[in-house]
Coordinates of C-alpha atoms and ligand atoms in Angstrom, one line a residue:
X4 CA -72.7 12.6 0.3
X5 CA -75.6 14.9 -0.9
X6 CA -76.0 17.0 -4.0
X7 CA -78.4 19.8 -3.1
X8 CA -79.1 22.4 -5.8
X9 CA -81.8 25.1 -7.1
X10 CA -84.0 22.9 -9.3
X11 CA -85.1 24.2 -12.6
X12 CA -88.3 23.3 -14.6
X13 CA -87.8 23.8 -17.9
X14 CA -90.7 22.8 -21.1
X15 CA -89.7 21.5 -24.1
X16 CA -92.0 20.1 -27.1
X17 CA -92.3 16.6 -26.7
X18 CA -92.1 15.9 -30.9
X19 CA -90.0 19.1 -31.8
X20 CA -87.6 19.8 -28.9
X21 CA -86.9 23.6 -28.6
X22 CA -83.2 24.2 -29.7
X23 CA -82.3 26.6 -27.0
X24 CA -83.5 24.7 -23.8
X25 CA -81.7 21.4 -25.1
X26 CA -78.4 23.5 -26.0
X27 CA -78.7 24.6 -22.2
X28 CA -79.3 21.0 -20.7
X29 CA -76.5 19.9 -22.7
X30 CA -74.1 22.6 -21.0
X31 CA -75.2 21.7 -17.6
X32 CA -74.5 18.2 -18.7
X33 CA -71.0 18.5 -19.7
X34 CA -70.4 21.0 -16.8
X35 CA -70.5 17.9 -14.8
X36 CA -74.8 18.8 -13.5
X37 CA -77.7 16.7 -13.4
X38 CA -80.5 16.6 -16.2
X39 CA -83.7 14.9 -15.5
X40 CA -85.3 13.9 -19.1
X41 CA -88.2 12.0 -20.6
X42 CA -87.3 9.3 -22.3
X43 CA -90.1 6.5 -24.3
X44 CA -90.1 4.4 -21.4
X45 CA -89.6 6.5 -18.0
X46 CA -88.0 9.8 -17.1
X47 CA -84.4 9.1 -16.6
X48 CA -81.8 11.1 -14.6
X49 CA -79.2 11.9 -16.8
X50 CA -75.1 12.8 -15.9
X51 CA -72.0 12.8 -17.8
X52 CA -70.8 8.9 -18.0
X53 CA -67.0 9.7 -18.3
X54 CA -67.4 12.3 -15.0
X55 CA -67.3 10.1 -12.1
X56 CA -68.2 13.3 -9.7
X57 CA -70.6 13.4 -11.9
X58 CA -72.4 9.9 -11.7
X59 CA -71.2 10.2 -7.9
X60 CA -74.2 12.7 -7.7
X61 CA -76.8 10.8 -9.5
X62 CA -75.7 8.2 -6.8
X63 CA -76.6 10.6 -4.0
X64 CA -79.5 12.2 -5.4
X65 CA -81.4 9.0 -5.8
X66 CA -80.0 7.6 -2.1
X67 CA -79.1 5.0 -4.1
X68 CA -76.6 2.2 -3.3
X69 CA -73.3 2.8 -4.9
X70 CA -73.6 -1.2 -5.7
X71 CA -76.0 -0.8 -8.3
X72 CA -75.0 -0.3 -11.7
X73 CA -76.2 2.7 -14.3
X74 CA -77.8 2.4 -17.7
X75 CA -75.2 4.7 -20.3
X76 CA -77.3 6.4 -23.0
X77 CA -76.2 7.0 -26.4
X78 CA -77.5 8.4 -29.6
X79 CA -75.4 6.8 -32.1
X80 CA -74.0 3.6 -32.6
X81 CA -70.7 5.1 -33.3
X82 CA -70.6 5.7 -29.6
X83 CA -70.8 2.1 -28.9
X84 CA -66.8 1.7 -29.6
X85 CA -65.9 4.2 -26.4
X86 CA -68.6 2.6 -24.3
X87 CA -68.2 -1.4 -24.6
X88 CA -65.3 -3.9 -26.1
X89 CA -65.5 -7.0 -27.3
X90 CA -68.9 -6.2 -28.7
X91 CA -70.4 -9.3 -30.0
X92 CA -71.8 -8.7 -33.7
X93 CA -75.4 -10.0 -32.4
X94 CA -75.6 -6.4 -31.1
X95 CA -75.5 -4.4 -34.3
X96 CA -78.3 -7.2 -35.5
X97 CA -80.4 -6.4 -32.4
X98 CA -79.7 -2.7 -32.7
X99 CA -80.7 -2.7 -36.1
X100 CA -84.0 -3.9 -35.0
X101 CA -84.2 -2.5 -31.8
X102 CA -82.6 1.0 -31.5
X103 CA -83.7 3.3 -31.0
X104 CA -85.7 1.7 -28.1
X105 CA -86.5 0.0 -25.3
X106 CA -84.1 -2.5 -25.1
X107 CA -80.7 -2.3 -22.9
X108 CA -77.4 -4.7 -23.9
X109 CA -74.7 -5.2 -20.7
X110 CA -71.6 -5.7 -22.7
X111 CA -67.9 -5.7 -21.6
X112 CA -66.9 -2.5 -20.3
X113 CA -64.4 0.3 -22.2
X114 CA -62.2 1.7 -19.5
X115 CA -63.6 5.2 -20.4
X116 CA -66.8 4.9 -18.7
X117 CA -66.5 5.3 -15.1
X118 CA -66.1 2.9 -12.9
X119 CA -68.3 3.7 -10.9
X120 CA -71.4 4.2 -14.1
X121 CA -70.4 0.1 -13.1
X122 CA -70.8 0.3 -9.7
X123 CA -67.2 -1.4 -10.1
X124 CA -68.3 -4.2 -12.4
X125 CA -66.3 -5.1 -15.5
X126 CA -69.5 -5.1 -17.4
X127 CA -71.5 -2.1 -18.4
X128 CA -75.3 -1.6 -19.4
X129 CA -76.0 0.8 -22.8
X130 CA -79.3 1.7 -24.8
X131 CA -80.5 4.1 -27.1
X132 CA -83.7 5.8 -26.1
X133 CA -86.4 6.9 -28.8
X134 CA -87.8 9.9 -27.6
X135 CA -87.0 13.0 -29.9
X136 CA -85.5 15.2 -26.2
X137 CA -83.6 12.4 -25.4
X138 CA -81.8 12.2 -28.4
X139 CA -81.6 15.6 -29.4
X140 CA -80.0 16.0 -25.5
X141 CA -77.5 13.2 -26.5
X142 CA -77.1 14.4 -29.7
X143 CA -76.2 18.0 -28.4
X144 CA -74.2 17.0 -25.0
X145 CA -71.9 14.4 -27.3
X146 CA -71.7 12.6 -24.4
X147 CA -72.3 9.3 -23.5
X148 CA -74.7 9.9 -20.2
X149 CA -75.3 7.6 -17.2
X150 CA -78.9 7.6 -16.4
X151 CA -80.9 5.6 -14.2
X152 CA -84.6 6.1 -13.8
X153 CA -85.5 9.1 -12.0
X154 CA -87.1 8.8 -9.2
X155 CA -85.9 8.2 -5.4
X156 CA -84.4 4.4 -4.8
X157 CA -87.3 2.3 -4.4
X158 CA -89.7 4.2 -5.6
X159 CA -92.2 3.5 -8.6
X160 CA -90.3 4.9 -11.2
X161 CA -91.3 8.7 -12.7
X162 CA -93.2 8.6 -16.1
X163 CA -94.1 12.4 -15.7
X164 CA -92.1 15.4 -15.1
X165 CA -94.2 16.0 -11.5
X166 CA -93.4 12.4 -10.5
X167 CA -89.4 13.3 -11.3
X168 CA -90.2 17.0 -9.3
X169 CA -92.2 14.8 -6.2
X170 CA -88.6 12.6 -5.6
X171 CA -85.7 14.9 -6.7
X172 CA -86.7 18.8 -6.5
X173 CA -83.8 20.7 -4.8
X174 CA -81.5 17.5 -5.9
X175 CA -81.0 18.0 -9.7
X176 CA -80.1 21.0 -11.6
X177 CA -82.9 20.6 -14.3
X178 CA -85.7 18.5 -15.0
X179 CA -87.2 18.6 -18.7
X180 CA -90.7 18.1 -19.1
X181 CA -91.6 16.6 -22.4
X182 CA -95.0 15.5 -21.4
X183 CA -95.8 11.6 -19.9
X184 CA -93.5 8.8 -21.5
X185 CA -95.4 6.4 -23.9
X186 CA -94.4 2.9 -22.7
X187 CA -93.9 3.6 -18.7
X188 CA -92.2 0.5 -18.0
X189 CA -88.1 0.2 -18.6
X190 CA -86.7 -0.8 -20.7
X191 CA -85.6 -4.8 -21.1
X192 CA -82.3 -5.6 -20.0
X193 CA -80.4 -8.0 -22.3
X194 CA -77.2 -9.8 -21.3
X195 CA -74.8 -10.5 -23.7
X196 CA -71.9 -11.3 -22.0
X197 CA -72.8 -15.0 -20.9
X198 CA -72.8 -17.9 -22.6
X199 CA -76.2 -17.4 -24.0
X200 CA -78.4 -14.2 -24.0
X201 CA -80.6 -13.9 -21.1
X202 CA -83.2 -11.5 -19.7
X203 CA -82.3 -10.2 -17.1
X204 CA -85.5 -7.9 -16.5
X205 CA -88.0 -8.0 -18.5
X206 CA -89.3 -4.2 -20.4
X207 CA -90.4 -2.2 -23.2
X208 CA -89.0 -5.5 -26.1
X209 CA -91.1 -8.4 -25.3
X210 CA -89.6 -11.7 -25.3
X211 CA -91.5 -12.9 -28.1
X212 CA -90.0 -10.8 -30.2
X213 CA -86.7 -11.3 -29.6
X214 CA -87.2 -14.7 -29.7
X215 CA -87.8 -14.0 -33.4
X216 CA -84.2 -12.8 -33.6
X217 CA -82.5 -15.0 -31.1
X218 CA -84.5 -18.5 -30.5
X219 CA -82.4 -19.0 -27.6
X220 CA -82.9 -16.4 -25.2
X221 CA -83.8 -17.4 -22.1
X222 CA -85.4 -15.0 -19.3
X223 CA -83.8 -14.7 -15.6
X224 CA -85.8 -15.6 -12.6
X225 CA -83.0 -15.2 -10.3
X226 CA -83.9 -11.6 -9.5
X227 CA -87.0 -12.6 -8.5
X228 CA -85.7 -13.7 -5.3
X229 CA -85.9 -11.9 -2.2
X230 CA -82.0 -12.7 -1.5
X231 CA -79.4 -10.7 -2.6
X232 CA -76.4 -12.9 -3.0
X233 CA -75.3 -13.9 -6.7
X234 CA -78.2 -11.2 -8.0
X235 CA -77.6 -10.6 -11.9
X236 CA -78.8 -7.3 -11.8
X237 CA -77.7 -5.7 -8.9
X238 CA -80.5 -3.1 -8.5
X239 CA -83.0 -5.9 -8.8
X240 CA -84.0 -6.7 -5.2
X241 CA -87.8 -8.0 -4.3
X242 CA -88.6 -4.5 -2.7
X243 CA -88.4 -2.3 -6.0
X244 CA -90.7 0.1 -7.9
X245 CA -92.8 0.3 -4.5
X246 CA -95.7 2.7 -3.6
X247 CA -95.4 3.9 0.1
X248 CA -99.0 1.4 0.5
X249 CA -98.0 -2.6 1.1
X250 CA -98.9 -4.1 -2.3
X251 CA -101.1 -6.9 -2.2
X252 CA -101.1 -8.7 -5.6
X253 CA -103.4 -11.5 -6.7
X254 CA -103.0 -14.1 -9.7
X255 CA -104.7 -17.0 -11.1
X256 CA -108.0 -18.2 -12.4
X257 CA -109.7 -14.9 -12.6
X258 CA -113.5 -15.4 -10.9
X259 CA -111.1 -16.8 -7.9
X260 CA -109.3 -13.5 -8.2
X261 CA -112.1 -11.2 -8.0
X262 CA -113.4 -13.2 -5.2
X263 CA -110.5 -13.2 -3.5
X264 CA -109.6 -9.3 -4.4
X265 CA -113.4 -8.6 -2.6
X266 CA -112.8 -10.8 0.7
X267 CA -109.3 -9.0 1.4
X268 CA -110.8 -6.0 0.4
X269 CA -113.7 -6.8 3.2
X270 CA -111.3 -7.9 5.8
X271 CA -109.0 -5.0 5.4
X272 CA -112.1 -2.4 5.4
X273 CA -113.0 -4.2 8.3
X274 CA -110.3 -3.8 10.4
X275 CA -109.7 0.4 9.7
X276 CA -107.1 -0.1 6.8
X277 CA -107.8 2.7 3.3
X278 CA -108.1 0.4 0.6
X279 CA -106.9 1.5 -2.8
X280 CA -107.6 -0.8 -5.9
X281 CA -105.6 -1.2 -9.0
X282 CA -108.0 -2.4 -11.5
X283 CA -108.9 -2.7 -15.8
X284 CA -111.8 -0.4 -15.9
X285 CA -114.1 -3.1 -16.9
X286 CA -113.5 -4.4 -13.5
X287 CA -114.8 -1.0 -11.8
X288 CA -118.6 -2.2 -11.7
X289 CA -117.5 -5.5 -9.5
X290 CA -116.0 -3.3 -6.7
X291 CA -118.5 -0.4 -6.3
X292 CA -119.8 -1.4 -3.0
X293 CA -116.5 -1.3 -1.3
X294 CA -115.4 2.2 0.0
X295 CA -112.2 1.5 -1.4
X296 CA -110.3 4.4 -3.9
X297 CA -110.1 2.9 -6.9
X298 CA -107.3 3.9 -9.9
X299 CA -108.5 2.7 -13.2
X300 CA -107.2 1.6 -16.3
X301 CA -108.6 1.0 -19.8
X302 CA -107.5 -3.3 -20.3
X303 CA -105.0 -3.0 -23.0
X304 CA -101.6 -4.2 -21.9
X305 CA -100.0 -0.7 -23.6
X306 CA -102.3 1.4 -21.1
X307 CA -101.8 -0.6 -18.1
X308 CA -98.0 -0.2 -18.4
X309 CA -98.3 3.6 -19.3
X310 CA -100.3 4.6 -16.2
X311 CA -99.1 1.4 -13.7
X312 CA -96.5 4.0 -11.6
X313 CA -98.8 6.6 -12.1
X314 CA -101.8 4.2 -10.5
X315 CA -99.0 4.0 -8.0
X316 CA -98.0 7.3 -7.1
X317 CA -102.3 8.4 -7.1
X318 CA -103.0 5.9 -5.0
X319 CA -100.2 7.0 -2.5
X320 CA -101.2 10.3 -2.6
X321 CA -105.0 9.2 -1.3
X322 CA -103.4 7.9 1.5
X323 CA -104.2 4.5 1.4
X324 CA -102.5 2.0 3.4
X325 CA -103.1 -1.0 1.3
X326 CA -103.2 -1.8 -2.3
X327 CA -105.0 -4.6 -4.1
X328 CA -103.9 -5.5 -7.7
X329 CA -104.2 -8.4 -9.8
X330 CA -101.7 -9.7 -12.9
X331 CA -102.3 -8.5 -16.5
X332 CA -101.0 -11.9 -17.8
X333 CA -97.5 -13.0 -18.6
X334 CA -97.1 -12.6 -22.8
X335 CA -95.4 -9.6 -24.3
X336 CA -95.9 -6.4 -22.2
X337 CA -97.9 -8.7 -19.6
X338 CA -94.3 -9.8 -18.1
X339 CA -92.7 -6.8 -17.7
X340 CA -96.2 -5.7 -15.9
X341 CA -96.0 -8.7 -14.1
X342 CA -92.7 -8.0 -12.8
X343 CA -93.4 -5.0 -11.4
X344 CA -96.1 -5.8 -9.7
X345 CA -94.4 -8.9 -8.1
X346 CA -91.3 -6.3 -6.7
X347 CA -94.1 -3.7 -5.9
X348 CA -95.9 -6.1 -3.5
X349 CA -92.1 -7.6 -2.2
X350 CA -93.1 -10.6 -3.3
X351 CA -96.6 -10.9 -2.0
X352 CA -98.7 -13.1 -3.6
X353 CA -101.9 -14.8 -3.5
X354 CA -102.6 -17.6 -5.7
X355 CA -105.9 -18.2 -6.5
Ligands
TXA402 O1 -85.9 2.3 -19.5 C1 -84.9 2.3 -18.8 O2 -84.0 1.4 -18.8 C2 -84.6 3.5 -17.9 C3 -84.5 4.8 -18.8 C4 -84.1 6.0 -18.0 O3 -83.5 4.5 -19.8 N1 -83.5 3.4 -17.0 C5 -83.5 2.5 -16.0 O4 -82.4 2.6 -15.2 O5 -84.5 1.8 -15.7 P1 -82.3 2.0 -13.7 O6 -81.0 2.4 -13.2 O7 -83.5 2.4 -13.0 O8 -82.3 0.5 -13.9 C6 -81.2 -0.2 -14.6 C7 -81.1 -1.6 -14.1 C8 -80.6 -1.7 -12.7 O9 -81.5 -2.6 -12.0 C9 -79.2 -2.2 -12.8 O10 -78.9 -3.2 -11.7 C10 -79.2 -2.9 -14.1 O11 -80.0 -2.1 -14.9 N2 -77.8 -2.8 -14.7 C11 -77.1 -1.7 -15.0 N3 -75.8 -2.1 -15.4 C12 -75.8 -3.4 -15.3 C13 -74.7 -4.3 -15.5 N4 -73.5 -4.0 -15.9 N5 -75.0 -5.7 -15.3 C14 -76.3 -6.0 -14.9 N6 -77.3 -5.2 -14.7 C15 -77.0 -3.9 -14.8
MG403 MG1 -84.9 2.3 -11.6

């Protein structure tokens, strides 16, 4: 199935959403249409999550398997009741403390999200974003809306309007630019329905502090593995967030690392491959010799995940065939960095 359509670009103030182009979203949203919209963590690709035509199109714009489950967005907890049952009272604690933010529960499913939001599953995953367009688009639609990250299936997800334009023009019926998203990771994904809460990607709420709230959460490593069978998370397969470049990421002691960065770096110059580097800008100095392109990022762990897709997608654009990276650590935002990294590279690593 496709869904091919007249996109429309549409600005809206990041901090003070204009009433008239959110009113119009919010039509196109309940006509059953597709809304592209920022959100604090990455643009998402909004569609009416009790319109299973609807969702059916976010399914073909994306090309992306109907097995993999949606994120439903709400905007007040209120809405939780029509989206979820059985919903443990650990949630309103967390939401209290989370929401709005980046932090996503999979909870029993209410029959009145689509099945297919599910991709079938008797579970279904809900957050409540804190950007002022998403909510005032939530708020407006009074809907709850499916919406996965918008970009093509695979691809490093979209933390600017452009990126969103680059994977889905001509496939979605708007796409709202409200400037960059702040965090530019995803959000985390928290499962409640097992016998104890467990990570089952890490995101925008670091692990530390939830831990604060709930000692015993654990985080998954099962979706770290290249095989699909018995995956938590559905959509979290090896090959994920990928820049068309092969990924090569390197971790460990960090002289080794920048030893090891430069050797590859040499051997892949070497043999006619564009190198692209992914590197803190305090690194920039080591690698000026190389005719590599390099994407830079000032060290803190906040602006690597803002600009990590966007180092992505620029380095892609240069036409580079290969892309060196190292880790940024495993604490707080470190691990969600770290994940994506690890499924950008499929799995790739060199251990120094
Ligand atoms: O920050 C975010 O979470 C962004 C913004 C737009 O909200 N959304 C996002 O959605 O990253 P998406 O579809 O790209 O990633 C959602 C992940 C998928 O890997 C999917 O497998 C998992 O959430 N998921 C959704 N429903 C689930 C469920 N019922 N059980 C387990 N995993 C689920
Ligand atoms: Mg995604």
């Amino acid at each position: 199935m496709t869904y091919t359509v007249k996109t429309r670009l549409l600005q809206v103030d990041p901090v003070h959403p204009n009433v008239e182009v959110i009113k119009l979203c919010a039509h196109v949203l309940r006509e059953g249409g597709l809304v592209a919209f920022p959100t604090e963590t990455v643009y998402g690709l909004g569609a009416n999550a009790e319109d299973p035509n609807a969702v059916n199109h976010i399914f073909a714009a994306k090309e992306r398997p109907a097995s993999d489950p949606l994120i439903v967005h709400l905007h007040d907890i209120g809405q939780l009741e029509n989206i979820a049952t059985g919903i443990p009272s650990l949630v309103f604690k967390l939401a209290d403390q989370f929401w709005p933010g980046p932090l996503t529960f999979v909870l029993q499913r209410n029959d009145k999200i689509a099945s297919n939001v599910a991709a079938g599953k008797s579970t279904v995953a809900v957050r409540m974003p804190n950007h002022p367009v998403a909510l005032s688009l939530l708020k407006d639609a009074a809907l709850p809306v499916a919406a996965p990250s918008a970009n093509r299936f695979s691809r490093p997800s979209a933390t600017t309007a452009q990126h969103v334009m680059e994977d889905l023009d001509g496939r979605v019926d708007i796409v709202l630019d409200g400037g960059a998203t702040i965090i530019g990771v995803e959000s985390t994904i928290l499962d409640l329905t097992k016998k104890s809460p467990l990570i089952l990607r890490p995101g925008g709420v670091t692990l530390e502090a939830l831990r604060v709230f709930i000692p015993e959460v654990q985080q998954s490593t099962r979706f770290l593995r290249a095989d699909e069978r018995g995956i938590d998370a559905p959509g979290m397969l090896i090959k994920h967030y990928s820049p068309r470049a092969s990924l090569l990421l390197f971790s460990g002691d960090p002289d080794l690392v920048i030893a090891s960065m430069k050797s590859s770096a040499t051997e892949q110059i070497n043999t006619g491959k564009k190198v692209g580097l992914l590197l803190p800008d305090s690194e920039v100095g080591l690698f000026r010799e190389f005719s590599a392109i390099i994407y830079s990022i000032a060290g803190e762990l906040t602006d690597v995940s803002h600009y990590l897709f966007a180092g992505f997608r620029s380095l892609d654009a240069s036409g580079v065939d290969v892309i060196l990276a190292h880790d940024f650590g495993r604490t707080g935002l470190g691990a969600a960095i770290w994940d994506r990294l690890l499924r950008a590279a499929e799995g790739k690593v060199v251990y120094c």
